[in-house]
mmCIF file of the C-alpha atoms, coordinates in Angstrom:
data_MODEL
# 
_entry.id   MODEL 
# 
loop_
_atom_site.group_PDB 
_atom_site.id 
_atom_site.type_symbol 
_atom_site.label_atom_id 
_atom_site.label_alt_id 
_atom_site.label_comp_id 
_atom_site.label_asym_id 
_atom_site.label_entity_id 
_atom_site.label_seq_id 
_atom_site.pdbx_PDB_ins_code 
_atom_site.Cartn_x 
_atom_site.Cartn_y 
_atom_site.Cartn_z 
_atom_site.occupancy 
_atom_site.B_iso_or_equiv 
_atom_site.pdbx_formal_charge 
_atom_site.auth_seq_id 
_atom_site.auth_comp_id 
_atom_site.auth_asym_id 
_atom_site.auth_atom_id 
_atom_site.pdbx_PDB_model_num 
ATOM 1   C CA . MET A 1 1   ? 0.000  0.000  0.000   1.00 0.00 ? 1   MET A CA 1 
ATOM 2   C CA . TRP A 1 2   ? 2.822  2.411  0.879   1.00 0.00 ? 2   TRP A CA 1 
ATOM 3   C CA . ALA A 1 3   ? 4.458  1.719  -2.463  1.00 0.00 ? 3   ALA A CA 1 
ATOM 4   C CA . LEU A 1 4   ? 1.269  2.701  -4.257  1.00 0.00 ? 4   LEU A CA 1 
ATOM 5   C CA . VAL A 1 5   ? 1.066  5.983  -2.310  1.00 0.00 ? 5   VAL A CA 1 
ATOM 6   C CA . MET A 1 6   ? 4.728  6.792  -3.095  1.00 0.00 ? 6   MET A CA 1 
ATOM 7   C CA . ILE A 1 7   ? 4.221  6.156  -6.806  1.00 0.00 ? 7   ILE A CA 1 
ATOM 8   C CA . ALA A 1 8   ? 1.078  8.317  -6.811  1.00 0.00 ? 8   ALA A CA 1 
ATOM 9   C CA . LEU A 1 9   ? 2.963  11.190 -5.156  1.00 0.00 ? 9   LEU A CA 1 
ATOM 10  C CA . GLN A 1 10  ? 5.791  11.010 -7.706  1.00 0.00 ? 10  GLN A CA 1 
ATOM 11  C CA . THR A 1 11  ? 3.532  11.022 -10.758 1.00 0.00 ? 11  THR A CA 1 
ATOM 12  C CA . GLY A 1 12  ? 1.236  13.828 -9.609  1.00 0.00 ? 12  GLY A CA 1 
ATOM 13  C CA . THR A 1 13  ? 1.540  17.369 -10.933 1.00 0.00 ? 13  THR A CA 1 
ATOM 14  C CA . VAL A 1 14  ? 2.779  20.167 -8.752  1.00 0.00 ? 14  VAL A CA 1 
ATOM 15  C CA . ALA A 1 15  ? 0.252  22.910 -8.098  1.00 0.00 ? 15  ALA A CA 1 
ATOM 16  C CA . GLY A 1 16  ? 1.444  26.466 -7.950  1.00 0.00 ? 16  GLY A CA 1 
ATOM 17  C CA . PRO A 1 17  ? 1.748  29.703 -9.893  1.00 0.00 ? 17  PRO A CA 1 
ATOM 18  C CA . VAL A 1 18  ? 3.310  29.667 -13.338 1.00 0.00 ? 18  VAL A CA 1 
ATOM 19  C CA . LEU A 1 19  ? 6.762  31.213 -13.250 1.00 0.00 ? 19  LEU A CA 1 
ATOM 20  C CA . PRO A 1 20  ? 7.549  33.898 -15.810 1.00 0.00 ? 20  PRO A CA 1 
ATOM 21  C CA . LEU A 1 21  ? 10.184 33.122 -18.399 1.00 0.00 ? 21  LEU A CA 1 
ATOM 22  C CA . PRO A 1 22  ? 13.571 34.655 -17.579 1.00 0.00 ? 22  PRO A CA 1 
ATOM 23  C CA . ARG A 1 23  ? 14.490 37.633 -19.715 1.00 0.00 ? 23  ARG A CA 1 
ATOM 24  C CA . LYS A 1 24  ? 17.497 37.254 -21.949 1.00 0.00 ? 24  LYS A CA 1 
ATOM 25  C CA . ALA A 1 25  ? 20.097 39.972 -21.829 1.00 0.00 ? 25  ALA A CA 1 
ATOM 26  C CA . PRO A 1 26  ? 20.039 42.085 -24.970 1.00 0.00 ? 26  PRO A CA 1 
ATOM 27  C CA . THR A 1 27  ? 23.200 41.803 -27.043 1.00 0.00 ? 27  THR A CA 1 
ATOM 28  C CA . SER A 1 28  ? 24.363 43.995 -29.877 1.00 0.00 ? 28  SER A CA 1 
ATOM 29  C CA . ARG A 1 29  ? 26.085 41.081 -31.591 1.00 0.00 ? 29  ARG A CA 1 
ATOM 30  C CA . ARG A 1 30  ? 23.904 39.027 -33.860 1.00 0.00 ? 30  ARG A CA 1 
ATOM 31  C CA . CYS A 1 31  ? 24.722 35.510 -34.975 1.00 0.00 ? 31  CYS A CA 1 
ATOM 32  C CA . PRO A 1 32  ? 24.685 34.851 -38.701 1.00 0.00 ? 32  PRO A CA 1 
ATOM 33  C CA . PRO A 1 33  ? 21.742 32.688 -39.733 1.00 0.00 ? 33  PRO A CA 1 
ATOM 34  C CA . ASP A 1 34  ? 22.719 29.127 -40.516 1.00 0.00 ? 34  ASP A CA 1 
ATOM 35  C CA . ASP A 1 35  ? 20.662 27.557 -43.301 1.00 0.00 ? 35  ASP A CA 1 
ATOM 36  C CA . SER A 1 36  ? 22.565 24.301 -43.588 1.00 0.00 ? 36  SER A CA 1 
ATOM 37  C CA . GLY A 1 37  ? 20.699 22.705 -40.693 1.00 0.00 ? 37  GLY A CA 1 
ATOM 38  C CA . GLY A 1 38  ? 23.586 20.396 -39.827 1.00 0.00 ? 38  GLY A CA 1 
ATOM 39  C CA . ASP A 1 39  ? 26.021 22.812 -38.213 1.00 0.00 ? 39  ASP A CA 1 
ATOM 40  C CA . VAL A 1 40  ? 25.898 24.220 -34.714 1.00 0.00 ? 40  VAL A CA 1 
ATOM 41  C CA . VAL A 1 41  ? 26.706 27.929 -34.524 1.00 0.00 ? 41  VAL A CA 1 
ATOM 42  C CA . VAL A 1 42  ? 27.900 29.233 -31.182 1.00 0.00 ? 42  VAL A CA 1 
ATOM 43  C CA . CYS A 1 43  ? 27.982 32.989 -30.670 1.00 0.00 ? 43  CYS A CA 1 
ATOM 44  C CA . GLY A 1 44  ? 29.490 34.547 -27.605 1.00 0.00 ? 44  GLY A CA 1 
ATOM 45  C CA . ARG A 1 45  ? 31.830 37.146 -26.297 1.00 0.00 ? 45  ARG A CA 1 
ATOM 46  C CA . SER A 1 46  ? 35.515 36.746 -26.986 1.00 0.00 ? 46  SER A CA 1 
ATOM 47  C CA . SER A 1 47  ? 36.763 38.374 -23.822 1.00 0.00 ? 47  SER A CA 1 
ATOM 48  C CA . ASP A 1 48  ? 40.023 37.080 -22.409 1.00 0.00 ? 48  ASP A CA 1 
ATOM 49  C CA . ALA A 1 49  ? 39.096 38.201 -18.890 1.00 0.00 ? 49  ALA A CA 1 
ATOM 50  C CA . ASP A 1 50  ? 37.822 34.743 -17.954 1.00 0.00 ? 50  ASP A CA 1 
ATOM 51  C CA . ARG A 1 51  ? 40.791 32.862 -19.387 1.00 0.00 ? 51  ARG A CA 1 
ATOM 52  C CA . ILE A 1 52  ? 43.749 31.563 -17.460 1.00 0.00 ? 52  ILE A CA 1 
ATOM 53  C CA . GLY A 1 53  ? 46.990 33.334 -18.292 1.00 0.00 ? 53  GLY A CA 1 
ATOM 54  C CA . THR A 1 54  ? 50.189 31.653 -19.344 1.00 0.00 ? 54  THR A CA 1 
ATOM 55  C CA . ILE A 1 55  ? 51.232 28.824 -17.079 1.00 0.00 ? 55  ILE A CA 1 
ATOM 56  C CA . PRO A 1 56  ? 54.820 29.045 -15.845 1.00 0.00 ? 56  PRO A CA 1 
ATOM 57  C CA . ASP A 1 57  ? 57.236 26.339 -16.960 1.00 0.00 ? 57  ASP A CA 1 
ATOM 58  C CA . TYR A 1 58  ? 57.979 24.313 -13.845 1.00 0.00 ? 58  TYR A CA 1 
ATOM 59  C CA . SER A 1 59  ? 60.351 21.955 -15.662 1.00 0.00 ? 59  SER A CA 1 
ATOM 60  C CA . LYS A 1 60  ? 63.162 24.521 -15.377 1.00 0.00 ? 60  LYS A CA 1 
ATOM 61  C CA . PRO A 1 61  ? 65.115 24.422 -12.114 1.00 0.00 ? 61  PRO A CA 1 
ATOM 62  C CA . MET A 1 62  ? 64.290 27.294 -9.802  1.00 0.00 ? 62  MET A CA 1 
ATOM 63  C CA . THR A 1 63  ? 67.257 29.221 -8.452  1.00 0.00 ? 63  THR A CA 1 
ATOM 64  C CA . LEU A 1 64  ? 67.241 31.572 -5.510  1.00 0.00 ? 64  LEU A CA 1 
ATOM 65  C CA . PRO A 1 65  ? 69.169 34.830 -5.487  1.00 0.00 ? 65  PRO A CA 1 
ATOM 66  C CA . LYS A 1 66  ? 72.563 34.705 -3.822  1.00 0.00 ? 66  LYS A CA 1 
ATOM 67  C CA . ALA A 1 67  ? 72.616 35.622 -0.152  1.00 0.00 ? 67  ALA A CA 1 
ATOM 68  C CA . ARG A 1 68  ? 75.371 38.216 -0.280  1.00 0.00 ? 68  ARG A CA 1 
ATOM 69  C CA . THR A 1 69  ? 75.859 41.602 1.308   1.00 0.00 ? 69  THR A CA 1 
ATOM 70  C CA . GLU A 1 70  ? 78.584 44.218 1.206   1.00 0.00 ? 70  GLU A CA 1 
ATOM 71  C CA . ILE A 1 71  ? 80.239 45.303 4.433   1.00 0.00 ? 71  ILE A CA 1 
ATOM 72  C CA . ALA A 1 72  ? 81.473 48.857 4.017   1.00 0.00 ? 72  ALA A CA 1 
ATOM 73  C CA . GLY A 1 73  ? 85.279 49.086 4.189   1.00 0.00 ? 73  GLY A CA 1 
ATOM 74  C CA . VAL A 1 74  ? 85.740 45.364 4.913   1.00 0.00 ? 74  VAL A CA 1 
ATOM 75  C CA . GLY A 1 75  ? 84.507 43.127 2.078   1.00 0.00 ? 75  GLY A CA 1 
ATOM 76  C CA . THR A 1 76  ? 81.558 40.856 1.368   1.00 0.00 ? 76  THR A CA 1 
ATOM 77  C CA . LEU A 1 77  ? 79.640 38.389 3.531   1.00 0.00 ? 77  LEU A CA 1 
ATOM 78  C CA . SER A 1 78  ? 77.799 35.521 1.847   1.00 0.00 ? 78  SER A CA 1 
ATOM 79  C CA . ALA A 1 79  ? 75.936 32.369 2.838   1.00 0.00 ? 79  ALA A CA 1 
ATOM 80  C CA . GLU A 1 80  ? 76.257 29.302 0.594   1.00 0.00 ? 80  GLU A CA 1 
ATOM 81  C CA . THR A 1 81  ? 75.410 25.610 0.563   1.00 0.00 ? 81  THR A CA 1 
ATOM 82  C CA . GLU A 1 82  ? 77.532 22.819 -0.872  1.00 0.00 ? 82  GLU A CA 1 
ATOM 83  C CA . GLN A 1 83  ? 77.305 19.082 -1.373  1.00 0.00 ? 83  GLN A CA 1 
ATOM 84  C CA . ALA A 1 84  ? 80.300 16.804 -1.733  1.00 0.00 ? 84  ALA A CA 1 
ATOM 85  C CA . ASP A 1 85  ? 80.984 13.057 -1.533  1.00 0.00 ? 85  ASP A CA 1 
ATOM 86  C CA . VAL A 1 86  ? 82.809 12.001 1.615   1.00 0.00 ? 86  VAL A CA 1 
ATOM 87  C CA . GLY A 1 87  ? 83.648 8.303  1.724   1.00 0.00 ? 87  GLY A CA 1 
ATOM 88  C CA . GLY A 1 88  ? 80.916 7.416  -0.772  1.00 0.00 ? 88  GLY A CA 1 
ATOM 89  C CA . SER A 1 89  ? 78.078 9.207  1.015   1.00 0.00 ? 89  SER A CA 1 
ATOM 90  C CA . PRO A 1 90  ? 76.861 12.727 0.283   1.00 0.00 ? 90  PRO A CA 1 
ATOM 91  C CA . SER A 1 91  ? 77.823 15.458 2.715   1.00 0.00 ? 91  SER A CA 1 
ATOM 92  C CA . LYS A 1 92  ? 75.625 18.544 2.737   1.00 0.00 ? 92  LYS A CA 1 
ATOM 93  C CA . ARG A 1 93  ? 76.934 21.662 4.410   1.00 0.00 ? 93  ARG A CA 1 
ATOM 94  C CA . ALA A 1 94  ? 76.072 25.307 4.869   1.00 0.00 ? 94  ALA A CA 1 
ATOM 95  C CA . MET A 1 95  ? 78.881 27.847 4.917   1.00 0.00 ? 95  MET A CA 1 
ATOM 96  C CA . ILE A 1 96  ? 79.183 31.516 5.748   1.00 0.00 ? 96  ILE A CA 1 
ATOM 97  C CA . ARG A 1 97  ? 82.042 33.208 3.920   1.00 0.00 ? 97  ARG A CA 1 
ATOM 98  C CA . LEU A 1 98  ? 83.670 36.503 4.696   1.00 0.00 ? 98  LEU A CA 1 
ATOM 99  C CA . THR A 1 99  ? 85.737 37.736 1.774   1.00 0.00 ? 99  THR A CA 1 
ATOM 100 C CA . ILE A 1 100 ? 88.277 40.446 2.583   1.00 0.00 ? 100 ILE A CA 1 
ATOM 101 C CA . PRO A 1 101 ? 90.248 41.817 -0.374  1.00 0.00 ? 101 PRO A CA 1 
ATOM 102 C CA . LEU A 1 102 ? 93.990 42.094 0.299   1.00 0.00 ? 102 LEU A CA 1 
ATOM 103 C CA . GLY A 1 103 ? 96.075 44.845 -1.248  1.00 0.00 ? 103 GLY A CA 1 
ATOM 104 C CA . GLY A 1 104 ? 94.992 47.388 -3.769  1.00 0.00 ? 104 GLY A CA 1 
ATOM 105 C CA . ARG A 1 105 ? 92.745 50.320 -3.085  1.00 0.00 ? 105 ARG A CA 1 
ATOM 106 C CA . ARG A 1 106 ? 89.825 50.118 -0.725  1.00 0.00 ? 106 ARG A CA 1 
ATOM 107 C CA . LYS A 1 107 ? 86.325 50.736 -1.962  1.00 0.00 ? 107 LYS A CA 1 
ATOM 108 C CA . PRO A 1 108 ? 84.797 53.908 -0.536  1.00 0.00 ? 108 PRO A CA 1 
# 
């Protein structure tokens, strides 16, 4: 009996006011009429505002700028990383280098 009531509720019409048709936005661009009957003609705006821009190439290795600063009257101070093989295993190290020029004229 419950199955019959459920089927009757699904097949019945819904009572209520008739909704008005939505208004289409007026456009100044008109599509050319297609008389062939077999082709689909799509007309729309050709704005690039909704498109994704160029995608960066992630296959190239990314490099960071060198961590280097000038010390007035002394030289340069830099931070670097290196990797070398020590006894068949990789050794990773971070180094801070102070470069002091010897001889010659000093930079102002």
